mmCIF file of C-alpha atoms in Angstrom:
data_model
loop_
_atom_site.group_PDB
_atom_site.id
_atom_site.type_symbol
_atom_site.label_atom_id
_atom_site.label_comp_id
_atom_site.label_asym_id
_atom_site.label_seq_id
_atom_site.Cartn_x
_atom_site.Cartn_y
_atom_site.Cartn_z
ATOM 1 C CA MET A 1 -49.251 135.198 -14.894
ATOM 2 C CA ARG A 2 -46.414 136.655 -17.220
ATOM 3 C CA LYS A 3 -44.102 133.876 -17.835
ATOM 4 C CA LEU A 4 -39.802 134.859 -18.271
ATOM 5 C CA GLU A 5 -38.291 133.305 -21.258
ATOM 6 C CA GLN A 6 -35.036 132.164 -20.814
ATOM 7 C CA TYR A 7 -34.501 133.823 -17.543
ATOM 8 C CA GLN A 8 -31.496 134.865 -15.602
ATOM 9 C CA PRO A 9 -31.538 137.649 -13.198
ATOM 10 C CA GLU A 10 -28.495 139.629 -13.178
ATOM 11 C CA LYS A 11 -26.491 139.368 -9.548
ATOM 12 C CA GLN A 12 -24.972 142.061 -7.774
ATOM 13 C CA LYS A 13 -21.471 142.234 -7.416
ATOM 14 C CA LYS A 14 -20.448 142.131 -3.433
ATOM 15 C CA GLY A 15 -20.325 145.714 -2.655
ATOM 16 C CA GLU A 16 -23.588 146.177 -4.338
ATOM 17 C CA GLN A 17 -25.068 143.377 -1.938
ATOM 18 C CA THR A 18 -26.955 145.642 0.316
ATOM 19 C CA GLY A 19 -29.920 144.328 1.061
ATOM 20 C CA LEU A 20 -29.634 142.588 4.748
ATOM 21 C CA ILE A 21 -30.670 138.943 4.272
ATOM 22 C CA SER A 22 -31.447 136.901 7.759
ATOM 23 C CA VAL A 23 -31.909 133.641 7.518
ATOM 24 C CA ILE A 24 -33.370 131.597 10.773
ATOM 25 C CA VAL A 25 -31.825 128.218 11.418
ATOM 26 C CA THR A 26 -34.232 126.211 14.173
ATOM 27 C CA VAL A 27 -31.563 123.816 16.162
ATOM 28 C CA TYR A 28 -32.990 120.991 18.126
ATOM 29 C CA ASN A 29 -30.778 117.849 18.842
ATOM 30 C CA ILE A 30 -29.379 117.929 14.862
ATOM 31 C CA ARG A 31 -25.307 117.319 15.930
ATOM 32 C CA GLU A 32 -25.139 115.140 12.761
ATOM 33 C CA TYR A 33 -26.378 117.369 9.972
ATOM 34 C CA LEU A 34 -26.690 120.784 11.382
ATOM 35 C CA PRO A 35 -22.845 121.754 10.173
ATOM 36 C CA LYS A 36 -23.632 121.038 6.394
ATOM 37 C CA ALA A 37 -26.727 123.575 7.225
ATOM 38 C CA VAL A 38 -24.597 126.402 8.666
ATOM 39 C CA ASP A 39 -21.464 125.656 6.216
ATOM 40 C CA SER A 40 -23.814 125.962 2.919
ATOM 41 C CA ILE A 41 -25.488 128.845 4.359
ATOM 42 C CA LEU A 42 -21.956 130.801 4.691
ATOM 43 C CA SER A 43 -20.741 129.906 1.670
ATOM 44 C CA SER A 44 -23.475 131.703 -0.065
ATOM 45 C CA THR A 45 -22.743 133.444 -3.253
ATOM 46 C CA TYR A 46 -24.305 136.414 -1.208
ATOM 47 C CA HIS A 47 -22.242 137.323 1.398
ATOM 48 C CA ASN A 48 -24.749 140.358 3.632
ATOM 49 C CA LEU A 49 -26.446 137.932 5.845
ATOM 50 C CA GLU A 50 -27.070 137.345 9.351
ATOM 51 C CA VAL A 51 -27.272 133.755 10.017
ATOM 52 C CA LEU A 52 -29.926 134.010 12.952
ATOM 53 C CA LEU A 53 -28.810 130.092 14.723
ATOM 54 C CA ILE A 54 -32.279 129.259 17.383
ATOM 55 C CA ASP A 55 -30.801 126.853 19.419
ATOM 56 C CA ASP A 56 -34.378 125.069 20.943
ATOM 57 C CA GLY A 57 -32.870 123.683 23.663
ATOM 58 C CA SER A 58 -30.775 120.722 22.653
ATOM 59 C CA THR A 59 -29.177 118.397 24.627
ATOM 60 C CA ASP A 60 -26.903 116.576 21.614
ATOM 61 C CA GLY A 61 -23.949 118.828 21.695
ATOM 62 C CA SER A 62 -25.766 121.274 18.887
ATOM 63 C CA GLU A 63 -25.689 124.115 20.870
ATOM 64 C CA ARG A 64 -22.329 124.125 21.424
ATOM 65 C CA ILE A 65 -22.183 123.344 17.576
ATOM 66 C CA CYS A 66 -23.555 126.540 17.494
ATOM 67 C CA ASP A 67 -21.732 128.431 19.500
ATOM 68 C CA GLU A 68 -18.608 127.966 17.418
ATOM 69 C CA TYR A 69 -19.582 128.933 14.371
ATOM 70 C CA THR A 70 -19.666 132.607 15.740
ATOM 71 C CA LYS A 71 -16.076 132.058 16.746
ATOM 72 C CA LYS A 72 -15.823 131.746 13.138
ATOM 73 C CA ASP A 73 -17.665 133.914 11.192
ATOM 74 C CA GLU A 74 -19.116 137.285 12.307
ATOM 75 C CA ARG A 75 -22.545 136.940 10.432
ATOM 76 C CA VAL A 76 -23.599 134.194 12.947
ATOM 77 C CA ARG A 77 -25.520 135.122 16.046
ATOM 78 C CA VAL A 78 -26.841 132.484 18.098
ATOM 79 C CA VAL A 79 -30.262 132.995 20.587
ATOM 80 C CA HIS A 80 -30.523 129.358 23.132
ATOM 81 C CA GLN A 81 -34.331 129.062 25.027
ATOM 82 C CA LYS A 82 -35.647 127.166 25.971
ATOM 83 C CA ASN A 83 -37.720 123.576 24.571
ATOM 84 C CA GLY A 84 -40.682 125.440 22.896
ATOM 85 C CA GLY A 85 -40.895 123.686 19.300
ATOM 86 C CA ALA A 86 -40.307 124.110 15.950
ATOM 87 C CA TYR A 87 -43.247 126.929 16.312
ATOM 88 C CA SER A 88 -41.729 128.772 18.862
ATOM 89 C CA ALA A 89 -38.238 128.417 17.924
ATOM 90 C CA ARG A 90 -39.304 130.248 14.710
ATOM 91 C CA ASN A 91 -40.912 133.399 16.566
ATOM 92 C CA THR A 92 -37.910 133.911 18.032
ATOM 93 C CA GLY A 93 -36.255 134.389 14.943
ATOM 94 C CA LEU A 94 -39.122 136.765 13.466
ATOM 95 C CA LEU A 95 -38.295 138.696 16.253
ATOM 96 C CA GLU A 96 -34.450 138.846 16.428
ATOM 97 C CA ALA A 97 -34.122 138.855 12.798
ATOM 98 C CA LYS A 98 -32.836 142.009 11.680
ATOM 99 C CA GLY A 99 -32.818 141.557 7.712
ATOM 100 C CA ASP A 100 -34.552 143.676 4.834
ATOM 101 C CA TYR A 101 -35.251 140.135 3.684
ATOM 102 C CA LEU A 102 -36.177 137.078 5.556
ATOM 103 C CA THR A 103 -36.117 132.951 5.097
ATOM 104 C CA PHE A 104 -35.083 129.944 7.279
ATOM 105 C CA VAL A 105 -33.639 126.681 6.338
ATOM 106 C CA ASP A 106 -34.463 123.678 8.310
ATOM 107 C CA GLY A 107 -31.224 122.781 10.113
ATOM 108 C CA ASP A 108 -30.755 118.873 8.867
ATOM 109 C CA ASP A 109 -31.288 120.608 4.964
ATOM 110 C CA TRP A 110 -28.740 122.551 2.879
ATOM 111 C CA ILE A 111 -28.857 125.050 0.209
ATOM 112 C CA GLU A 112 -26.980 125.860 -2.741
ATOM 113 C CA PRO A 113 -24.709 128.820 -3.325
ATOM 114 C CA GLN A 114 -26.263 131.066 -5.686
ATOM 115 C CA MET A 115 -30.052 130.737 -4.323
ATOM 116 C CA TYR A 116 -30.172 133.986 -1.761
ATOM 117 C CA GLU A 117 -28.602 135.985 -4.374
ATOM 118 C CA THR A 118 -30.696 134.390 -7.496
ATOM 119 C CA LEU A 119 -34.006 135.463 -5.780
ATOM 120 C CA LEU A 120 -33.288 138.213 -4.330
ATOM 121 C CA ALA A 121 -32.270 139.738 -7.628
ATOM 122 C CA ALA A 122 -35.231 138.393 -9.228
ATOM 123 C CA MET A 123 -37.306 140.113 -6.393
ATOM 124 C CA MET A 124 -35.586 143.199 -7.441
ATOM 125 C CA GLU A 125 -35.654 143.325 -11.518
ATOM 126 C CA GLN A 126 -39.261 142.129 -11.185
ATOM 127 C CA ASP A 127 -39.926 144.378 -8.208
ATOM 128 C CA ALA A 128 -41.520 141.426 -6.162
ATOM 129 C CA ASP A 129 -42.343 140.812 -2.693
ATOM 130 C CA LEU A 130 -41.556 137.458 -2.747
ATOM 131 C CA ALA A 131 -39.617 135.267 -5.009
ATOM 132 C CA VAL A 132 -39.895 131.272 -4.362
ATOM 133 C CA CYS A 133 -37.171 128.437 -5.769
ATOM 134 C CA ARG A 134 -38.058 124.802 -6.655
ATOM 135 C CA TYR A 135 -36.553 121.619 -4.129
ATOM 136 C CA ARG A 136 -34.383 118.895 -4.941
ATOM 137 C CA LYS A 137 -35.417 116.161 -2.963
ATOM 138 C CA ILE A 138 -32.739 113.816 -1.072
ATOM 139 C CA TYR A 139 -33.153 110.780 -0.284
ATOM 140 C CA GLU A 140 -30.819 108.230 1.371
ATOM 141 C CA ASN A 141 -29.557 106.205 -2.103
ATOM 142 C CA ARG A 142 -31.233 108.763 -4.563
ATOM 143 C CA ARG A 143 -32.294 112.204 -5.611
ATOM 144 C CA VAL A 144 -34.673 114.179 -7.042
ATOM 145 C CA ASP A 145 -34.472 117.206 -9.246
ATOM 146 C CA LEU A 146 -37.040 118.485 -10.978
ATOM 147 C CA SER A 147 -36.332 121.398 -12.189
ATOM 148 C CA THR A 148 -36.774 123.125 -15.745
ATOM 149 C CA PRO A 149 -35.463 126.541 -17.094
ATOM 150 C CA MET A 150 -39.071 127.962 -16.351
ATOM 151 C CA ALA A 151 -39.655 131.816 -14.540
ATOM 152 C CA ALA A 152 -42.891 133.201 -14.030
ATOM 153 C CA VAL A 153 -44.266 136.880 -12.402
ATOM 154 C CA PHE A 154 -47.321 136.336 -10.197
ATOM 155 C CA GLU A 155 -49.256 140.024 -9.673
ATOM 156 C CA GLY A 156 -51.595 140.036 -6.446
ATOM 157 C CA GLN A 157 -52.495 136.669 -5.501
ATOM 158 C CA GLU A 158 -52.626 135.070 -8.391
ATOM 159 C CA LEU A 159 -49.306 132.363 -6.864
ATOM 160 C CA LEU A 160 -51.509 132.103 -3.763
ATOM 161 C CA ALA A 161 -54.250 130.381 -6.501
ATOM 162 C CA LYS A 162 -51.946 128.753 -8.008
ATOM 163 C CA TYR A 163 -50.099 127.344 -4.637
ATOM 164 C CA LEU A 164 -53.922 126.051 -4.036
ATOM 165 C CA GLU A 165 -54.179 123.899 -7.035
ATOM 166 C CA GLU A 166 -51.252 121.951 -6.129
ATOM 167 C CA ASP A 167 -50.316 121.900 -9.615
ATOM 168 C CA GLU A 168 -46.864 119.949 -9.332
ATOM 169 C CA ALA A 169 -45.600 121.787 -12.024
ATOM 170 C CA TRP A 170 -45.344 124.835 -9.829
ATOM 171 C CA LEU A 171 -43.732 123.539 -6.990
ATOM 172 C CA ILE A 172 -44.922 126.362 -4.072
ATOM 173 C CA GLN A 173 -45.063 124.294 -0.784
ATOM 174 C CA THR A 174 -46.473 125.352 1.906
ATOM 175 C CA ALA A 175 -42.887 125.132 3.318
ATOM 176 C CA VAL A 176 -41.131 128.437 4.250
ATOM 177 C CA TRP A 177 -38.017 127.502 3.353
ATOM 178 C CA ASN A 178 -37.638 127.350 -0.298
ATOM 179 C CA LYS A 179 -38.841 131.076 -0.440
ATOM 180 C CA LEU A 180 -37.383 134.601 0.543
ATOM 181 C CA TRP A 181 -39.924 138.178 1.119
ATOM 182 C CA LYS A 182 -39.423 141.047 2.564
ATOM 183 C CA ARG A 183 -39.723 141.588 5.472
ATOM 184 C CA SER A 184 -42.617 144.141 5.912
ATOM 185 C CA LEU A 185 -44.713 140.531 4.409
ATOM 186 C CA SER A 186 -44.468 139.174 7.812
ATOM 187 C CA ASP A 187 -44.546 141.809 10.044
ATOM 188 C CA GLY A 188 -47.191 140.865 12.896
ATOM 189 C CA LEU A 189 -47.095 137.467 11.864
ATOM 190 C CA ARG A 190 -45.991 134.294 14.100
ATOM 191 C CA PHE A 191 -46.427 130.461 13.800
ATOM 192 C CA PRO A 192 -49.332 129.276 15.780
ATOM 193 C CA LYS A 193 -48.330 126.172 18.096
ATOM 194 C CA SER A 194 -48.901 123.482 15.682
ATOM 195 C CA LEU A 195 -47.480 120.655 13.684
ATOM 196 C CA TYR A 196 -48.110 121.824 10.337
ATOM 197 C CA GLU A 197 -47.468 125.616 11.721
ATOM 198 C CA ASP A 198 -45.933 126.757 7.814
ATOM 199 C CA MET A 199 -50.057 125.632 6.608
ATOM 200 C CA TYR A 200 -51.142 128.944 8.167
ATOM 201 C CA PHE A 201 -47.644 131.471 7.660
ATOM 202 C CA THR A 202 -47.530 130.685 3.882
ATOM 203 C CA ILE A 203 -51.055 131.146 3.060
ATOM 204 C CA ARG A 204 -51.035 134.528 4.961
ATOM 205 C CA LEU A 205 -47.531 135.580 3.333
ATOM 206 C CA LEU A 206 -49.015 134.522 0.001
ATOM 207 C CA ALA A 207 -51.996 136.527 0.316
ATOM 208 C CA LYS A 208 -50.309 138.776 0.941
ATOM 209 C CA SER A 209 -47.632 140.024 -1.028
ATOM 210 C CA ARG A 210 -48.140 142.387 -3.918
ATOM 211 C CA ARG A 211 -45.946 140.522 -6.552
ATOM 212 C CA SER A 212 -44.138 137.543 -6.941
ATOM 213 C CA VAL A 213 -41.228 135.435 -8.926
ATOM 214 C CA TYR A 214 -41.423 131.532 -9.299
ATOM 215 C CA LEU A 215 -37.839 130.330 -10.445
ATOM 216 C CA ASP A 216 -38.060 126.498 -11.152
ATOM 217 C CA TRP A 217 -34.802 126.142 -9.715
ATOM 218 C CA ALA A 218 -33.860 123.756 -7.605
ATOM 219 C CA MET A 219 -31.811 125.814 -4.686
ATOM 220 C CA TYR A 220 -32.737 123.948 -1.609
ATOM 221 C CA ASN A 221 -31.526 120.389 -1.010
ATOM 222 C CA TYR A 222 -34.616 118.874 1.302
ATOM 223 C CA VAL A 223 -33.907 116.009 3.289
ATOM 224 C CA CYS A 224 -36.331 113.567 3.006
ATOM 225 C CA SER A 225 -35.130 109.656 4.999
ATOM 226 C CA ARG A 226 -35.486 111.398 8.690
ATOM 227 C CA THR A 227 -37.976 109.168 9.593
ATOM 228 C CA THR A 228 -38.458 112.270 12.668
ATOM 229 C CA SER A 229 -38.372 115.224 10.897
ATOM 230 C CA THR A 230 -42.247 116.082 11.087
ATOM 231 C CA THR A 231 -42.458 115.993 6.792
ATOM 232 C CA ASN A 232 -42.382 112.493 7.036
ATOM 233 C CA ILE A 233 -45.331 111.619 9.720
ATOM 234 C CA GLY A 234 -48.296 109.298 7.741
ATOM 235 C CA LEU A 235 -51.621 109.162 8.332
ATOM 236 C CA ASN A 236 -51.654 109.051 12.537
ATOM 237 C CA GLU A 237 -53.541 111.172 15.374
ATOM 238 C CA LYS A 238 -51.712 114.437 14.146
ATOM 239 C CA THR A 239 -54.220 114.080 10.881
ATOM 240 C CA PHE A 240 -56.816 114.680 13.070
ATOM 241 C CA ASN A 241 -55.540 116.892 15.617
ATOM 242 C CA ASP A 242 -53.839 119.118 13.603
ATOM 243 C CA LEU A 243 -53.736 118.627 9.743
ATOM 244 C CA ILE A 244 -57.506 118.655 9.019
ATOM 245 C CA PRO A 245 -58.074 122.035 10.959
ATOM 246 C CA ASN A 246 -55.590 123.643 9.359
ATOM 247 C CA PHE A 247 -57.562 123.037 6.250
ATOM 248 C CA TYR A 248 -60.203 124.113 7.252
ATOM 249 C CA GLU A 249 -58.606 127.443 9.038
ATOM 250 C CA ARG A 250 -57.700 127.704 5.425
ATOM 251 C CA SER A 251 -61.295 127.805 4.399
ATOM 252 C CA ALA A 252 -61.649 130.604 6.910
ATOM 253 C CA PHE A 253 -59.115 132.282 6.095
ATOM 254 C CA LEU A 254 -59.820 132.662 2.572
ATOM 255 C CA ARG A 255 -63.115 133.601 3.083
ATOM 256 C CA GLU A 256 -62.426 136.672 5.907
ATOM 257 C CA ILE A 257 -60.094 138.211 2.889
ATOM 258 C CA GLY A 258 -63.355 138.261 0.540
ATOM 259 C CA ARG A 259 -62.092 135.290 -1.869
ATOM 260 C CA GLU A 260 -64.957 132.800 -2.217
ATOM 261 C CA ASP A 261 -63.046 131.275 -5.242
ATOM 262 C CA LEU A 262 -60.181 130.472 -3.308
ATOM 263 C CA ALA A 263 -62.196 128.838 -0.677
ATOM 264 C CA LEU A 264 -64.230 127.046 -2.533
ATOM 265 C CA LEU A 265 -60.737 125.974 -4.758
ATOM 266 C CA GLN A 266 -59.343 124.425 -0.950
ATOM 267 C CA ASP A 267 -62.413 123.144 0.022
ATOM 268 C CA TYR A 268 -62.333 120.764 -3.052
ATOM 269 C CA PHE A 269 -59.128 119.492 -1.908
ATOM 270 C CA LEU A 270 -60.677 119.240 1.760
ATOM 271 C CA TYR A 271 -63.266 117.043 0.920
ATOM 272 C CA LYS A 272 -61.177 115.023 -1.330
ATOM 273 C CA ARG A 273 -58.408 114.556 0.874
ATOM 274 C CA LEU A 274 -60.908 113.754 3.831
ATOM 275 C CA LEU A 275 -62.423 110.933 1.447
ATOM 276 C CA LEU A 276 -58.385 109.349 1.317
ATOM 277 C CA PHE A 277 -57.791 109.733 4.962
ATOM 278 C CA TYR A 278 -61.541 107.732 4.853
ATOM 279 C CA THR A 279 -59.962 105.357 2.530
ATOM 280 C CA ALA A 280 -56.845 104.897 4.448
ATOM 281 C CA VAL A 281 -58.739 104.478 8.016
ATOM 282 C CA CYS A 282 -60.734 101.316 6.363
ATOM 283 C CA ARG A 283 -57.634 99.579 5.151
ATOM 284 C CA SER A 284 -55.495 100.009 8.025
ATOM 285 C CA GLN A 285 -54.684 98.625 11.274
ATOM 286 C CA ASP A 286 -55.303 101.368 13.001
ATOM 287 C CA PRO A 287 -56.336 100.287 16.531
ATOM 288 C CA LYS A 288 -58.615 103.516 16.578
ATOM 289 C CA LYS A 289 -60.261 102.001 13.157
ATOM 290 C CA LYS A 290 -64.108 102.753 14.191
ATOM 291 C CA GLU A 291 -63.225 106.332 15.882
ATOM 292 C CA HIS A 292 -61.553 107.688 12.967
ATOM 293 C CA LYS A 293 -64.100 106.516 10.412
ATOM 294 C CA ALA A 294 -66.742 108.375 12.364
ATOM 295 C CA PHE A 295 -64.335 110.935 12.808
ATOM 296 C CA LEU A 296 -64.180 111.448 8.965
ATOM 297 C CA GLN A 297 -67.687 110.545 7.904
ATOM 298 C CA GLN A 298 -69.193 113.361 10.320
ATOM 299 C CA LYS A 299 -66.966 115.922 8.592
ATOM 300 C CA ILE A 300 -67.322 115.046 4.944
ATOM 301 C CA GLU A 301 -71.115 114.591 5.653
ATOM 302 C CA ALA A 302 -71.481 117.921 7.354
ATOM 303 C CA GLY A 303 -70.411 119.649 3.617
ATOM 304 C CA LYS A 304 -73.077 117.848 1.849
ATOM 305 C CA ASP A 305 -74.812 120.909 1.106
ATOM 306 C CA CYS A 306 -71.654 122.890 -0.339
ATOM 307 C CA TYR A 307 -70.597 120.214 -2.878
ATOM 308 C CA ALA A 308 -72.662 121.642 -5.602
ATOM 309 C CA ALA A 309 -70.599 125.016 -5.516
ATOM 310 C CA VAL A 310 -67.317 122.663 -4.496
ATOM 311 C CA TYR A 311 -67.544 120.506 -7.110
ATOM 312 C CA GLY A 312 -68.321 122.908 -9.619
ATOM 313 C CA ILE A 313 -65.087 124.684 -9.415
ATOM 314 C CA PRO A 314 -63.308 124.316 -13.066
ATOM 315 C CA GLN A 315 -60.210 122.136 -11.370
ATOM 316 C CA ALA A 316 -62.777 119.573 -9.880
ATOM 317 C CA SER A 317 -62.525 116.222 -11.436
ATOM 318 C CA SER A 318 -65.845 114.026 -12.104
ATOM 319 C CA GLN A 319 -64.388 111.240 -10.639
ATOM 320 C CA GLU A 320 -63.585 112.663 -7.518
ATOM 321 C CA TYR A 321 -67.472 114.202 -7.550
ATOM 322 C CA ARG A 322 -68.585 110.840 -8.496
ATOM 323 C CA LYS A 323 -66.728 108.982 -5.716
ATOM 324 C CA MET A 324 -68.209 111.464 -2.987
ATOM 325 C CA LYS A 325 -71.783 110.893 -4.006
ATOM 326 C CA LEU A 326 -71.501 107.438 -3.300
ATOM 327 C CA PHE A 327 -69.994 108.102 -0.372
ATOM 328 C CA LEU A 328 -72.822 110.280 0.886
ATOM 329 C CA LYS A 329 -75.451 107.717 -0.921
ATOM 330 C CA SER A 330 -74.390 104.422 1.593
ATOM 331 C CA PRO A 331 -70.629 104.817 3.041
ATOM 332 C CA ILE A 332 -70.611 100.365 2.354
ATOM 333 C CA LEU A 333 -71.337 100.925 -0.254
ATOM 334 C CA TYR A 334 -68.540 103.043 -1.132
ATOM 335 C CA ARG A 335 -66.012 100.642 0.757
ATOM 336 C CA ALA A 336 -67.363 97.943 -1.080
ATOM 337 C CA ALA A 337 -66.199 99.565 -4.325
ATOM 338 C CA MET A 338 -63.203 99.844 -2.583
ATOM 339 C CA ARG A 339 -62.631 96.507 -2.297
ATOM 340 C CA LEU A 340 -62.568 95.863 -5.882
ATOM 341 C CA ASN A 341 -60.574 98.439 -6.608
ATOM 342 C CA ASP A 342 -58.011 97.456 -4.800
ATOM 343 C CA SER A 343 -59.267 93.275 -5.468
ATOM 344 C CA PHE A 344 -59.597 92.755 -8.985
ATOM 345 C CA LEU A 345 -59.566 96.436 -11.156
ATOM 346 C CA ILE A 346 -56.295 97.235 -10.067
ATOM 347 C CA PRO A 347 -54.517 94.397 -10.864
ATOM 348 C CA ILE A 348 -56.156 94.336 -14.012
ATOM 349 C CA LYS A 349 -54.465 97.436 -14.575
ATOM 350 C CA VAL A 350 -51.461 96.221 -13.648
ATOM 351 C CA ALA A 351 -50.967 93.518 -15.787
ATOM 352 C CA MET A 352 -52.278 95.413 -18.721
ATOM 353 C CA ALA A 353 -49.419 98.248 -18.264
ATOM 354 C CA ASN A 354 -47.128 95.488 -17.606
ATOM 355 C CA ARG A 355 -47.973 94.112 -21.186
ATOM 356 C CA ARG A 356 -47.899 97.074 -23.081
ATOM 357 C CA GLN A 357 -43.947 97.408 -21.787
ATOM 358 C CA LYS A 358 -42.687 93.900 -22.984
#
């Protein structure tokens, strides 16, 4: 990794913007939000765009809004298809895209005007295959923007490693919408049929990138308040049917490409999550509590032979290892310790913190 101090990529003049960027927007019943998303893209300071609106069988008038934009701006192209889900609409966009560079925008979000010009300029200056920026979280009553002036260049799979570490100082994210990449990077790559299709796609993009650039500037606005958003779904059947299998698939992929070190890192966060999920299920009113506890216990115990290697990596927490060893010794003892923590230790910590603030 090479940090770029006080970095400002040199922007291209309008006549020099020769590389075509395909911006793929998947649309399904988001009439209220769609105009803001599309207008933000069309207002981009980078003008050489192809805006692909993939209407995934909308029934609320979103489909008509898409058609109206083709009359307003020749850069807009619409594809209407039967409802097939987000993965299907995204794959249609990949097939239809003609650009030299690709990116996505969710139809209920919006971008900053300079986003694509800045990302592409950084890619060209640093001879990179992919660029990533931070994003701003938009809630109903507030915005969370943790931008810094930081920028860095990552060689080979260094950015992939940073992504797997889940270090919030580098907000790489699983999502595809805060990234811009060369078309060749995703040739032949498609989204799988899964609620967490980004996980499959992004890890392969990062693994293939020869060089990547990261800009810690929020240039994408992600709306967090919509309860229907897939990223707002909590612990439910999708966790067990889609999310957990995706984590196992990522570990398998990393081993396939010969990165056992990164597979162990992924395994560490997988087993950490399984223990968190187990704790959450125990605390919940889940009608399938018994079934889900048994499922998670089986998954945790199945990995016990590799825990010495998993918890031996530099990123592993000794506290997490102690929690795991207690669980393996006795799930009953683990649950008792959890209840003690909830009813006694946490209130003490909160009280002490309150006293320090006075």
